[in-house]
PDB file of C-alpha atoms in Angstrom:
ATOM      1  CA  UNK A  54       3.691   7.426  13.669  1.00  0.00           C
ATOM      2  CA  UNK A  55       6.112  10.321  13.743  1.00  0.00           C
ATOM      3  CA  UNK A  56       7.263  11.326  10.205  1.00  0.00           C
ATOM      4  CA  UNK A  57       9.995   9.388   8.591  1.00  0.00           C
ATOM      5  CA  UNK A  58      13.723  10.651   8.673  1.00  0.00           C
ATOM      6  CA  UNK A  59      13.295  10.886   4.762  1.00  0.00           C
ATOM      7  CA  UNK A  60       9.838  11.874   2.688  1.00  0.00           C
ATOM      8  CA  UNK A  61       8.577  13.880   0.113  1.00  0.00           C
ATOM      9  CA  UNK A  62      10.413  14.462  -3.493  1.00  0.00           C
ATOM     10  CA  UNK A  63      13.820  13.052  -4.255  1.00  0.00           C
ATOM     11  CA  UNK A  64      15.101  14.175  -6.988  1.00  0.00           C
ATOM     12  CA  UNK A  65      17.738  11.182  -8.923  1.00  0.00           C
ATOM     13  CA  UNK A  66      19.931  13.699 -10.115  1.00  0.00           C
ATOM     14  CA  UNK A  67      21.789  13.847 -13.520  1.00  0.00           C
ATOM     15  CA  UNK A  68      25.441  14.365 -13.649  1.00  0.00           C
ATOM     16  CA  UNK A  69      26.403  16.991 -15.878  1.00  0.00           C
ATOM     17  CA  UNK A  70      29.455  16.687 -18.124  1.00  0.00           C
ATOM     18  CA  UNK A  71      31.843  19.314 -20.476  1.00  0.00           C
ATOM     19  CA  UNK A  72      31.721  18.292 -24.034  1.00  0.00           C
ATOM     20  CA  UNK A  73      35.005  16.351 -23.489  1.00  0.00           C
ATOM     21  CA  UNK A  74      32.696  14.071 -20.590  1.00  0.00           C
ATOM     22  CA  UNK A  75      34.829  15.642 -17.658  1.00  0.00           C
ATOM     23  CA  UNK A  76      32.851  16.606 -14.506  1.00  0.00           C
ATOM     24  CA  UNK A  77      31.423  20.327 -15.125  1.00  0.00           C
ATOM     25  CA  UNK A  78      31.118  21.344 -11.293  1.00  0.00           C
ATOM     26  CA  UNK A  79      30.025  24.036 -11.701  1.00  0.00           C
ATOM     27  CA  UNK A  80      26.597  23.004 -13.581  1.00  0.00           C
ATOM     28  CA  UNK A  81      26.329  20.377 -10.840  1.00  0.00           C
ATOM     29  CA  UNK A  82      26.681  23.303  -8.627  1.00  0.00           C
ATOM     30  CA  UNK A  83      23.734  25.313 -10.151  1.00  0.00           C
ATOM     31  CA  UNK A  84      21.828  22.690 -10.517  1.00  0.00           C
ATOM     32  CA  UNK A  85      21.969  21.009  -7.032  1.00  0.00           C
ATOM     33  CA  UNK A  86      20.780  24.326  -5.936  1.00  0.00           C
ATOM     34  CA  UNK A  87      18.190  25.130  -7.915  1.00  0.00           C
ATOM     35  CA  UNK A  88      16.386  22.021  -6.995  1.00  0.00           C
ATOM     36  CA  UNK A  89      17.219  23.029  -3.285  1.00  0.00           C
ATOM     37  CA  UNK A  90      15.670  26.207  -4.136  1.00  0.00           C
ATOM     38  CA  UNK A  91      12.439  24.787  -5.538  1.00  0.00           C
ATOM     39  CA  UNK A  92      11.367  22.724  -2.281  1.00  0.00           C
ATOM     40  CA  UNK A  93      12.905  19.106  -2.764  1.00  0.00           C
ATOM     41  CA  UNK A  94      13.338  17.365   0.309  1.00  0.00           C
ATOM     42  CA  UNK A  95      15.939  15.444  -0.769  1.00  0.00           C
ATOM     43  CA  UNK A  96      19.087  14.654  -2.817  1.00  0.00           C
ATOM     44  CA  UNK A  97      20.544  11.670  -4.410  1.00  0.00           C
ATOM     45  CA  UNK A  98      23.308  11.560  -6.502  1.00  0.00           C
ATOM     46  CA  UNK A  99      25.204   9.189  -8.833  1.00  0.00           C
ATOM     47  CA  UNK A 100      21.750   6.702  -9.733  1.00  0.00           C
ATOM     48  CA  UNK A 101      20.873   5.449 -12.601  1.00  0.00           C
ATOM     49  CA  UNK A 102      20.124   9.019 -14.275  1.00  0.00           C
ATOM     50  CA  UNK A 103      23.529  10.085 -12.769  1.00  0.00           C
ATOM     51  CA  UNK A 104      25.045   7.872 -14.853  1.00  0.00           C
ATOM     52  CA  UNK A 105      26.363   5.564 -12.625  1.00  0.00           C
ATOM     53  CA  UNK A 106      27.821   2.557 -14.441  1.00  0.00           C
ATOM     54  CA  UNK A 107      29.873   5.045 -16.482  1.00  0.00           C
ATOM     55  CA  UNK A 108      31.722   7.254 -13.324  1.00  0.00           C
ATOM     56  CA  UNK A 109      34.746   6.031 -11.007  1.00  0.00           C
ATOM     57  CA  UNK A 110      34.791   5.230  -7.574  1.00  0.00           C
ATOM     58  CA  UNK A 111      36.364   9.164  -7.500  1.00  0.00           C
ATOM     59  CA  UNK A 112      33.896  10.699  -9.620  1.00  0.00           C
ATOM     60  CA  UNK A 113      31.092   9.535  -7.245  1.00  0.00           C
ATOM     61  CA  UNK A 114      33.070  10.634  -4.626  1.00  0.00           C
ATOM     62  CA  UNK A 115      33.515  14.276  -6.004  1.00  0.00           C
ATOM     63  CA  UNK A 116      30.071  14.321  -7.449  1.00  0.00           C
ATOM     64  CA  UNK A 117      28.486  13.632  -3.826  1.00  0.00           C
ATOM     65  CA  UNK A 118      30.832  16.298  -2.364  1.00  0.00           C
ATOM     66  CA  UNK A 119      29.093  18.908  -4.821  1.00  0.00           C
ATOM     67  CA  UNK A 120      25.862  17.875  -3.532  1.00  0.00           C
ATOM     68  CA  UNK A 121      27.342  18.326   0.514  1.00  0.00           C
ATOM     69  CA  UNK A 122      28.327  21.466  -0.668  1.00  0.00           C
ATOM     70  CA  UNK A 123      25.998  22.856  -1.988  1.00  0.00           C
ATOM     71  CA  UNK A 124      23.617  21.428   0.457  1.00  0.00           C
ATOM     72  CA  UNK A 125      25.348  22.525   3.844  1.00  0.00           C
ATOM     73  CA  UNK A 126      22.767  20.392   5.341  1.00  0.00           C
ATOM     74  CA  UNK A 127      19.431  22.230   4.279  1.00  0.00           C
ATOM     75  CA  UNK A 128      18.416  18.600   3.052  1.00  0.00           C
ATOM     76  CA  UNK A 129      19.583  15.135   3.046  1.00  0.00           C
ATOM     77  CA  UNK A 130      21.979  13.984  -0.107  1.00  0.00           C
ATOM     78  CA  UNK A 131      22.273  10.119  -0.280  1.00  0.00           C
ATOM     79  CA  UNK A 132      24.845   8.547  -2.303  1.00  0.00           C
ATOM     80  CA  UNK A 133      23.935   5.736  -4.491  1.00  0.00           C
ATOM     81  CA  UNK A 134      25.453   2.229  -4.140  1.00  0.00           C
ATOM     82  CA  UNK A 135      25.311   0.479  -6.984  1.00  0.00           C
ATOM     83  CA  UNK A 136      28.687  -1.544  -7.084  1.00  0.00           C
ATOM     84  CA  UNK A 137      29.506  -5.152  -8.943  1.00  0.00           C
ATOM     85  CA  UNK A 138      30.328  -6.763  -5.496  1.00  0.00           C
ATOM     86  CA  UNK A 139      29.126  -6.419  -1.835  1.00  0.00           C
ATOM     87  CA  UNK A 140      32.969  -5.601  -0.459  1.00  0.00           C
ATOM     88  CA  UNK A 141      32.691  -2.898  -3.193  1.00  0.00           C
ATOM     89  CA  UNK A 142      29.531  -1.675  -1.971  1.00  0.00           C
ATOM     90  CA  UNK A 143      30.286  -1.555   1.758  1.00  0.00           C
ATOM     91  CA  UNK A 144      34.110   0.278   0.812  1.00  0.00           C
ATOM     92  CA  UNK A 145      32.162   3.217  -1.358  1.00  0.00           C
ATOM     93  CA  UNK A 146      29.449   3.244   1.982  1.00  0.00           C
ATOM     94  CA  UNK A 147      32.103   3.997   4.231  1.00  0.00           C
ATOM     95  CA  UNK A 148      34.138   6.434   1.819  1.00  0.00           C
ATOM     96  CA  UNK A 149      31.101   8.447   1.572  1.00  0.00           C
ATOM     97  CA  UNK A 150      30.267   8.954   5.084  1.00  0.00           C
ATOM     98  CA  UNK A 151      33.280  10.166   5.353  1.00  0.00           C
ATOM     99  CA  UNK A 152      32.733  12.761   2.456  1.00  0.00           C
ATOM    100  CA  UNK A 153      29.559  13.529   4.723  1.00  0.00           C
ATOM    101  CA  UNK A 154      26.551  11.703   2.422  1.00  0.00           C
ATOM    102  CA  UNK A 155      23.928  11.377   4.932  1.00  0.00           C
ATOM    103  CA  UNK A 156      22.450   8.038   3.691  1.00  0.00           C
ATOM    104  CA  UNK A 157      22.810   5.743   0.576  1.00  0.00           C
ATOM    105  CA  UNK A 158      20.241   4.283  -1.791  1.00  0.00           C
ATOM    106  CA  UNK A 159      21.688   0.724  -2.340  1.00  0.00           C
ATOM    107  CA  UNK A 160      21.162  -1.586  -5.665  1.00  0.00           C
ATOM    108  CA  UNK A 161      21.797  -5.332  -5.985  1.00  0.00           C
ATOM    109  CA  UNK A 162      25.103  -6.036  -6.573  1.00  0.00           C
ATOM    110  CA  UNK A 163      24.947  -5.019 -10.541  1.00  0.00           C
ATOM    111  CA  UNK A 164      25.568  -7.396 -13.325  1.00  0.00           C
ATOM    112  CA  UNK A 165      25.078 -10.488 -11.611  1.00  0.00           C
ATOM    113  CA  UNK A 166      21.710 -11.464 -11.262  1.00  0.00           C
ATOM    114  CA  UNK A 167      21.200 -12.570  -7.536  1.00  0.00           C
ATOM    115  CA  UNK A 168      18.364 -14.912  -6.238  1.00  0.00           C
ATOM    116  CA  UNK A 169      16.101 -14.445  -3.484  1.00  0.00           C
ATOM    117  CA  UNK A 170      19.234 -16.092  -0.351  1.00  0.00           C
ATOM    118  CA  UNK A 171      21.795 -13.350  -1.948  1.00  0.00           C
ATOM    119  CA  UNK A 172      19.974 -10.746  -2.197  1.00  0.00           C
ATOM    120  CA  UNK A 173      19.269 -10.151   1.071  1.00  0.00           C
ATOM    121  CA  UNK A 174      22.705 -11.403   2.230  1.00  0.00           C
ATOM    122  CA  UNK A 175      24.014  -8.646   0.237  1.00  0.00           C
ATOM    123  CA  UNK A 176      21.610  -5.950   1.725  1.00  0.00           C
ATOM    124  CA  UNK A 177      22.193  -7.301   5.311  1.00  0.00           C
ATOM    125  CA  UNK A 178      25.883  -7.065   4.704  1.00  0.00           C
ATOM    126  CA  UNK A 179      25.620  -3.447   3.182  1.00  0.00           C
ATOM    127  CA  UNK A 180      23.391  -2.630   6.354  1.00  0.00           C
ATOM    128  CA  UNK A 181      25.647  -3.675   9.176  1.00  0.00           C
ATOM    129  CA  UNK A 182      28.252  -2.128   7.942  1.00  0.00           C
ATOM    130  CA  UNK A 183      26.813   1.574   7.402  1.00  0.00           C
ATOM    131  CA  UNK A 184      26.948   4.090   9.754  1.00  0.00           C
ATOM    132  CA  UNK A 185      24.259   5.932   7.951  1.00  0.00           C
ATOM    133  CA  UNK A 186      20.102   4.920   7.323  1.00  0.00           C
ATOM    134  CA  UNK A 187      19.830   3.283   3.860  1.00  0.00           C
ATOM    135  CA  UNK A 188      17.050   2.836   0.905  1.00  0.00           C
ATOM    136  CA  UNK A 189      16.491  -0.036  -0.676  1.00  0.00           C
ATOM    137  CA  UNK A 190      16.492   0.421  -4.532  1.00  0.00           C
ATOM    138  CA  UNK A 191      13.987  -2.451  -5.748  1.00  0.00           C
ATOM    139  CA  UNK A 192      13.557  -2.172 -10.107  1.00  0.00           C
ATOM    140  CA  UNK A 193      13.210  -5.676 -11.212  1.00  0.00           C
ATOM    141  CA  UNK A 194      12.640  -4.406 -14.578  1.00  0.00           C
ATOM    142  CA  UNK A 195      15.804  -2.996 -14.800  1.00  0.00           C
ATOM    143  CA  UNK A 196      17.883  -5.090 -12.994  1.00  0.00           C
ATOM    144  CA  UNK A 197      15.989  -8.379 -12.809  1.00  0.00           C
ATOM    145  CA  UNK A 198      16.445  -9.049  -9.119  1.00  0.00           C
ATOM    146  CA  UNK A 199      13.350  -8.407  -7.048  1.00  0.00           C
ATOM    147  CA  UNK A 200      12.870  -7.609  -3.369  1.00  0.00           C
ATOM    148  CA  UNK A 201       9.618  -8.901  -2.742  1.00  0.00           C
ATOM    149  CA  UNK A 202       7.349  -7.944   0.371  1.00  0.00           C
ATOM    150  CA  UNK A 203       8.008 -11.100   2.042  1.00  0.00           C
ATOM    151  CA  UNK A 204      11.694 -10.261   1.584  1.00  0.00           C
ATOM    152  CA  UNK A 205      11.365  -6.756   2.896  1.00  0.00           C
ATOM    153  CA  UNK A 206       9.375  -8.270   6.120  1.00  0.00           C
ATOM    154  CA  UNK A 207      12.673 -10.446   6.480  1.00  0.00           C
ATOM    155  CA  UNK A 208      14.891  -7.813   6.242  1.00  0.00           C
ATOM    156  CA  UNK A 209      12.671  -5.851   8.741  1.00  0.00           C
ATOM    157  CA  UNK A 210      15.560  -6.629  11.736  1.00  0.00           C
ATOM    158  CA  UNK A 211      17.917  -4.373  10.215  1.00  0.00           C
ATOM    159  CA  UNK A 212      17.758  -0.889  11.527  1.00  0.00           C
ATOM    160  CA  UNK A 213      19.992   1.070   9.030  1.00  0.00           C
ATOM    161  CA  UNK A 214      17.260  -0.032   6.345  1.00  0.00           C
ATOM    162  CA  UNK A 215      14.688   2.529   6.384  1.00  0.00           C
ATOM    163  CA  UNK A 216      13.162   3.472   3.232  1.00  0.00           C
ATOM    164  CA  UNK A 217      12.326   1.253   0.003  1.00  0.00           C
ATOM    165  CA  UNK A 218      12.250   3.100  -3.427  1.00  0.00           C
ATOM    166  CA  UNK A 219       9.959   1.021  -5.510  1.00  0.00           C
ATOM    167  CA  UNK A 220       9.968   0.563  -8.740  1.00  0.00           C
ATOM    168  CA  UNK A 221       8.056  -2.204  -9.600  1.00  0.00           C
ATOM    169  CA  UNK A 222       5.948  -0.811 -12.114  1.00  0.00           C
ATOM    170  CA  UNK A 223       3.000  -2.245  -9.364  1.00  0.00           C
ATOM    171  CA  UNK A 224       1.453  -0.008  -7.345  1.00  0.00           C
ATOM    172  CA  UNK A 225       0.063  -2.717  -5.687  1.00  0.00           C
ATOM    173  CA  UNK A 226       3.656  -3.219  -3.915  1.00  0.00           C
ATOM    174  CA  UNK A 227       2.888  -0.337  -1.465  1.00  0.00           C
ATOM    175  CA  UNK A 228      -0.342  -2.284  -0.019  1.00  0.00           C
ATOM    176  CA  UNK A 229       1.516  -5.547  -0.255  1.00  0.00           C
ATOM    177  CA  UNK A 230       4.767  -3.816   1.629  1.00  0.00           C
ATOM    178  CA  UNK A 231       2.686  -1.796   4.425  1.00  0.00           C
ATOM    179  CA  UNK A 232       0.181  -5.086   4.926  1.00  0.00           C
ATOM    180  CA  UNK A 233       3.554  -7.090   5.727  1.00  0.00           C
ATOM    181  CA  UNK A 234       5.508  -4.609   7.577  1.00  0.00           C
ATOM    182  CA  UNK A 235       3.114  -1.920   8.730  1.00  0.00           C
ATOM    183  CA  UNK A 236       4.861   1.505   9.123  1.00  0.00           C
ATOM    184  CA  UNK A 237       8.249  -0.096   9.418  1.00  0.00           C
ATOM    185  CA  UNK A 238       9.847   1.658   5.735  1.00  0.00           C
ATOM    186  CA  UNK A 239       9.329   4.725   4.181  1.00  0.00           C
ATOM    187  CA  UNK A 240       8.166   4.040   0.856  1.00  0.00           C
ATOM    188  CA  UNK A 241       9.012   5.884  -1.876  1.00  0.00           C
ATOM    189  CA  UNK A 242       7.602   5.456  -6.020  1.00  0.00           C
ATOM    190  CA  UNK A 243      10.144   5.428  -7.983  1.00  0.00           C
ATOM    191  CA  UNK A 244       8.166   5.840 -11.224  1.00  0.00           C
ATOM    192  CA  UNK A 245       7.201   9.082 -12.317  1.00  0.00           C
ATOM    193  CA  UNK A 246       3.931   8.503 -13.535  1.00  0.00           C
ATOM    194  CA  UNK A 247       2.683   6.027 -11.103  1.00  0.00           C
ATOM    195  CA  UNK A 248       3.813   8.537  -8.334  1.00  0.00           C
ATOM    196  CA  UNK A 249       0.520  10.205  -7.741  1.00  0.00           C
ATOM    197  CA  UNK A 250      -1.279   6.428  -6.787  1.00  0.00           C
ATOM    198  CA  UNK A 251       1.364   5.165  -4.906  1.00  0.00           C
ATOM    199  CA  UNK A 252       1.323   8.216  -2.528  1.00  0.00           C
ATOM    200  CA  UNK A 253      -2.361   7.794  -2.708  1.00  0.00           C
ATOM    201  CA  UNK A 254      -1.787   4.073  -1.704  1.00  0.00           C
ATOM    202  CA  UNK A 255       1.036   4.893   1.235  1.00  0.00           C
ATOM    203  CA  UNK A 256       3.592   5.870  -0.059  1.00  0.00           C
ATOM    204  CA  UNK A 257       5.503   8.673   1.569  1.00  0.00           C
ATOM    205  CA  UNK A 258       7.718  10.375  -0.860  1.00  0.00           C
ATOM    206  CA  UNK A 259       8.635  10.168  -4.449  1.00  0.00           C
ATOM    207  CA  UNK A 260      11.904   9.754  -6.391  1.00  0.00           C
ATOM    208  CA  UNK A 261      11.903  11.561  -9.489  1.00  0.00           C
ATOM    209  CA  UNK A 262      13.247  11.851 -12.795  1.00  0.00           C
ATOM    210  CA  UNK A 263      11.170  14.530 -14.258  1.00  0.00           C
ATOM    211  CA  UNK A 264      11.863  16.771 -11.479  1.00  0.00           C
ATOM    212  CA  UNK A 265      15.539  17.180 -12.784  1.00  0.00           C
ATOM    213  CA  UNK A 266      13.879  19.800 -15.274  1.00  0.00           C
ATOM    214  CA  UNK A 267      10.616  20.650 -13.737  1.00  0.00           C
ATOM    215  CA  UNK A 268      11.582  20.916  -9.991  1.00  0.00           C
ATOM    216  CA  UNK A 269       8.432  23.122  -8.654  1.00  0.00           C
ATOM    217  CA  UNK A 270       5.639  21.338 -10.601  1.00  0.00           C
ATOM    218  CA  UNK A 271       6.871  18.100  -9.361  1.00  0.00           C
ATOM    219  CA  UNK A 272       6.848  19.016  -5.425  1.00  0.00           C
ATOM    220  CA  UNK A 273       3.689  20.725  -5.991  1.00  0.00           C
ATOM    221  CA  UNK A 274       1.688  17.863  -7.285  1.00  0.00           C
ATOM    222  CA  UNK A 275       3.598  15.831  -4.253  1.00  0.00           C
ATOM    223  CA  UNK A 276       2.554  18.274  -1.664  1.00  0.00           C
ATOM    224  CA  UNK A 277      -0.752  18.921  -3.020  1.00  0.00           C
ATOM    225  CA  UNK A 278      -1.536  15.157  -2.811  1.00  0.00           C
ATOM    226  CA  UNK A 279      -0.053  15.202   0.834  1.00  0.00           C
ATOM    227  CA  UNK A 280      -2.934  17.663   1.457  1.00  0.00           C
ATOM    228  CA  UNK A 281      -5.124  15.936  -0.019  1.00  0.00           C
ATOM    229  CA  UNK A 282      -5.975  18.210  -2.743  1.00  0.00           C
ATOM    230  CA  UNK A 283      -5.885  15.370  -5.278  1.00  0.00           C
ATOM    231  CA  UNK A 284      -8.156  17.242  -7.892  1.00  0.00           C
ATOM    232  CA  UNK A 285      -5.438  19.951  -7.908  1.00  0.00           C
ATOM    233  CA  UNK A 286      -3.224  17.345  -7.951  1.00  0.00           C
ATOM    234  CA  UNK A 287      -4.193  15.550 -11.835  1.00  0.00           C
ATOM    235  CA  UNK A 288      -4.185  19.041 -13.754  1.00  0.00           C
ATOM    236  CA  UNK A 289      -0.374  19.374 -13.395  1.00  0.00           C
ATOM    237  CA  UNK A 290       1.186  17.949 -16.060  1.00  0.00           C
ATOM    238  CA  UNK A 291       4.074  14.859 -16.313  1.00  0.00           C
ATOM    239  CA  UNK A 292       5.827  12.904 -18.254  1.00  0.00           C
ATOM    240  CA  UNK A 293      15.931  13.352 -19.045  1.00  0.00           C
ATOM    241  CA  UNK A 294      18.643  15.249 -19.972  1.00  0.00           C
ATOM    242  CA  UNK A 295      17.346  16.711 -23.255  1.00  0.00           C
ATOM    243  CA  UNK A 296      14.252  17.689 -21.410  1.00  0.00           C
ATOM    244  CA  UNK A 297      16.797  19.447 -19.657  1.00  0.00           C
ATOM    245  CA  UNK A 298      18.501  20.814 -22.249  1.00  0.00           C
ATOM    246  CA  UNK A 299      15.039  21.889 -24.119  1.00  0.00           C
ATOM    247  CA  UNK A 300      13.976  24.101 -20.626  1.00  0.00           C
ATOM    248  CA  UNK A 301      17.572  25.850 -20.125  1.00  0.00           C
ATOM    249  CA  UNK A 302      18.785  23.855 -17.194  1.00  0.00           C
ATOM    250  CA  UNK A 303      21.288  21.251 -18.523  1.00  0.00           C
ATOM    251  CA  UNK A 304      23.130  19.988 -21.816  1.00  0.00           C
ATOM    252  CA  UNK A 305      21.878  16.578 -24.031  1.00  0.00           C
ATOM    253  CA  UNK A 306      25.603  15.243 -23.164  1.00  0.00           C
ATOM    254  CA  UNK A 307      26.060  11.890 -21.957  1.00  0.00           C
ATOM    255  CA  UNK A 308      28.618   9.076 -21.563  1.00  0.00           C
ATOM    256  CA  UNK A 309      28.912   6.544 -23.954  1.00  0.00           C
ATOM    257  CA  UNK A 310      28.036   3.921 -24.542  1.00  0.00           C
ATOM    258  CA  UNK A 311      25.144   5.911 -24.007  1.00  0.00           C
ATOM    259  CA  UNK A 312      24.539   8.721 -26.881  1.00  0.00           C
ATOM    260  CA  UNK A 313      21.828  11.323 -27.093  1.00  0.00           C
ATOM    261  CA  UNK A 314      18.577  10.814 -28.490  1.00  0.00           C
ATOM    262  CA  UNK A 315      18.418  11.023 -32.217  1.00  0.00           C
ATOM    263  CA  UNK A 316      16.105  11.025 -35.029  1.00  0.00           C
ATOM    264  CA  UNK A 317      12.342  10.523 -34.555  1.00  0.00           C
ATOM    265  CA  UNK A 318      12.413   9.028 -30.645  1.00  0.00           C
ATOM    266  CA  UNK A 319      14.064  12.593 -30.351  1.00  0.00           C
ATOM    267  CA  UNK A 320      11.997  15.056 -32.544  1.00  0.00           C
ATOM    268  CA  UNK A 321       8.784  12.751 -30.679  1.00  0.00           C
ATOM    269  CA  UNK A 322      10.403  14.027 -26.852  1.00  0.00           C
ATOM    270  CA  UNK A 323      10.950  17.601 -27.794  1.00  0.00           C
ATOM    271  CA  UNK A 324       7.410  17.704 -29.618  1.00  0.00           C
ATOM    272  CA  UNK A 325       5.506  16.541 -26.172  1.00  0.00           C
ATOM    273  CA  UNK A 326       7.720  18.642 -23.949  1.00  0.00           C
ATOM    274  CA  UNK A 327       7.628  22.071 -26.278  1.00  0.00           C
ATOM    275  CA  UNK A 328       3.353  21.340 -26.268  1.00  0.00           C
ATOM    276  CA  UNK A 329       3.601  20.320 -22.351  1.00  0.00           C
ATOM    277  CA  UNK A 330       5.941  24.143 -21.928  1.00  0.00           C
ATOM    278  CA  UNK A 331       2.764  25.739 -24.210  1.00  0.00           C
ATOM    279  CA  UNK A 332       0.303  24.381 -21.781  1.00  0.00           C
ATOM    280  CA  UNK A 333       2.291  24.698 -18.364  1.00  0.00           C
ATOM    281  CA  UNK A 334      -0.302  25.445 -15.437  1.00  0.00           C
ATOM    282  CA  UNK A 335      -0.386  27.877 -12.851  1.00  0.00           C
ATOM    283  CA  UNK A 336       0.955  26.562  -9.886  1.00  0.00           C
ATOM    284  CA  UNK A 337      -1.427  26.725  -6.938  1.00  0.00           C
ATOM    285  CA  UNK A 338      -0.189  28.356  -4.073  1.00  0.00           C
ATOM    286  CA  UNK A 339       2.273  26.426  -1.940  1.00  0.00           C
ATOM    287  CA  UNK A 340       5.163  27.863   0.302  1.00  0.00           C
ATOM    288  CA  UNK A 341       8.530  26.842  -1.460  1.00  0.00           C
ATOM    289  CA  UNK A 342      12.017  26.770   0.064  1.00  0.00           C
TER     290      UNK A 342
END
């Protein structure tokens, strides 16, 4: 099989806002780059750790332009789709094509909780409508709709789907996918720290969260178990914004109704990322962008 259009590490990036929760561009412009700069193969912007639910149809708009920008086509940048109906969905698709996205992750229409007959009517919809490939976002946790293997086998006749980002929680979900459909998706983990056994399982790339403030160490450990250098691999260490802000490469400020961490769930994340800083490993040698 020839590689797939998209594979390796994804970052889900964070949207970065001025203490007043307008756009700040100009981080986003940074930012984008610096991931760029330390070998992702990939964008996507506006997802769950961009914030989504909280940003206009404009704001996703001008946010994916920053990452087209700053891009100029060195990698892919896929827009997310995460909209309360399918019309919705399919209007933001075609509005970012046109702002040059070269692809779109797509959720389940949000807030209503679809069964099994809708939610693939909504993801065939979405599909013959885009001009660009798509990924299917699966998080049942999250979002309580699930799109099983059999569902992906069904949804196998639609070209414009060609990757899957699961996040089941069930690395069994790669075997089950590639036993039903073979070689027909790229499949990417969406969970940081089941990332290493799903690529050991099949899975061809990796969208990540913790990559938003450790860029390098998160392609290496990809690329290393790409190579099959899995020992290498487990001594890098993993476990999003105030990890940001703790390493220098963001701000703790979100949208409400979201707030930033506070009190002991706080003083417990900067405690295990100030001792995971202390013990940071040598990166093996790998040729980054």
């Amino acid at each position: 099989m020839s590689k797939p259009i998209w594979h390796g590490v994804y970052p889900a990036l964070t949207t970065k806002f001025k203490p007043d929760y307008r756009l700040d561009v100009a981080a986003m412009e940074k930012h984008f780059a610096w991931q760029i700069e330390s070998g992702v193969d990939g964008l996507i912007v506006c997802g769950s750790l961009g914030e989504n639910s909280v940003l206009s149809g404009e704001e996703k708009l001008e946010v994916l332009r920053i990452a087209v920008r700053v891009s100029r086509g060195r990698v892919p940048v896929l827009a997310t789709i995460a909209e309360g109906s399918t019309a919705e969905g399919i209007t933001l698709c075609e509005r970012s094509a046109r702002e040059g996205a070269d692809g779109f992750m797509v959720l389940p229409g949000m807030r209503y909780v679809s069964d099994r007959r809708e939610t693939i009517a909504h993801y065939r919809a979405i599909a013959r409508a885009s001009a660009k490939p798509i990924m299917v976002y699966n998080n049942p946790i999250a979002y309580g709709v699930d799109v099983t293997p059999e569902m992906f086998e069904e949804l196998a006749g639609e070209p414009s789907i060609v990757a899957i980002k699961e996040s089941s929680d069930n690395v069994r979900r790669v075997t089950d996918i590639i036993a039903r459909t073979g070689e027909r998706y790229a499949i990417f983990c969406g969970v940081d720290d089941l990332a290493m056994e799903a690529m050991l399982m099949g899975a061809c790339g990796w969208v990540a969260g913790l990559v938003d403030a450790f860029p390098r160490e998160t392609v290496a450990i990809a690329r290393l178990i790409g190579d099959g250098r899995v020992d290498e691999a487990r001594k890098l260490v993993q476990n999003v914004k105030l990890v940001e802000a703790i390493v220098g490469v963001g701000t703790e400020t979100v949208r409400p109704p979201r707030l930033p961490l506070a009190g002991d769930e706080r003083a417990s994340v900067i405690a295990l990322v100030e001792q995971a800083l202390k013990t940071r490993p040598v990166l093996p040698a790998l040729e980054f962008a």
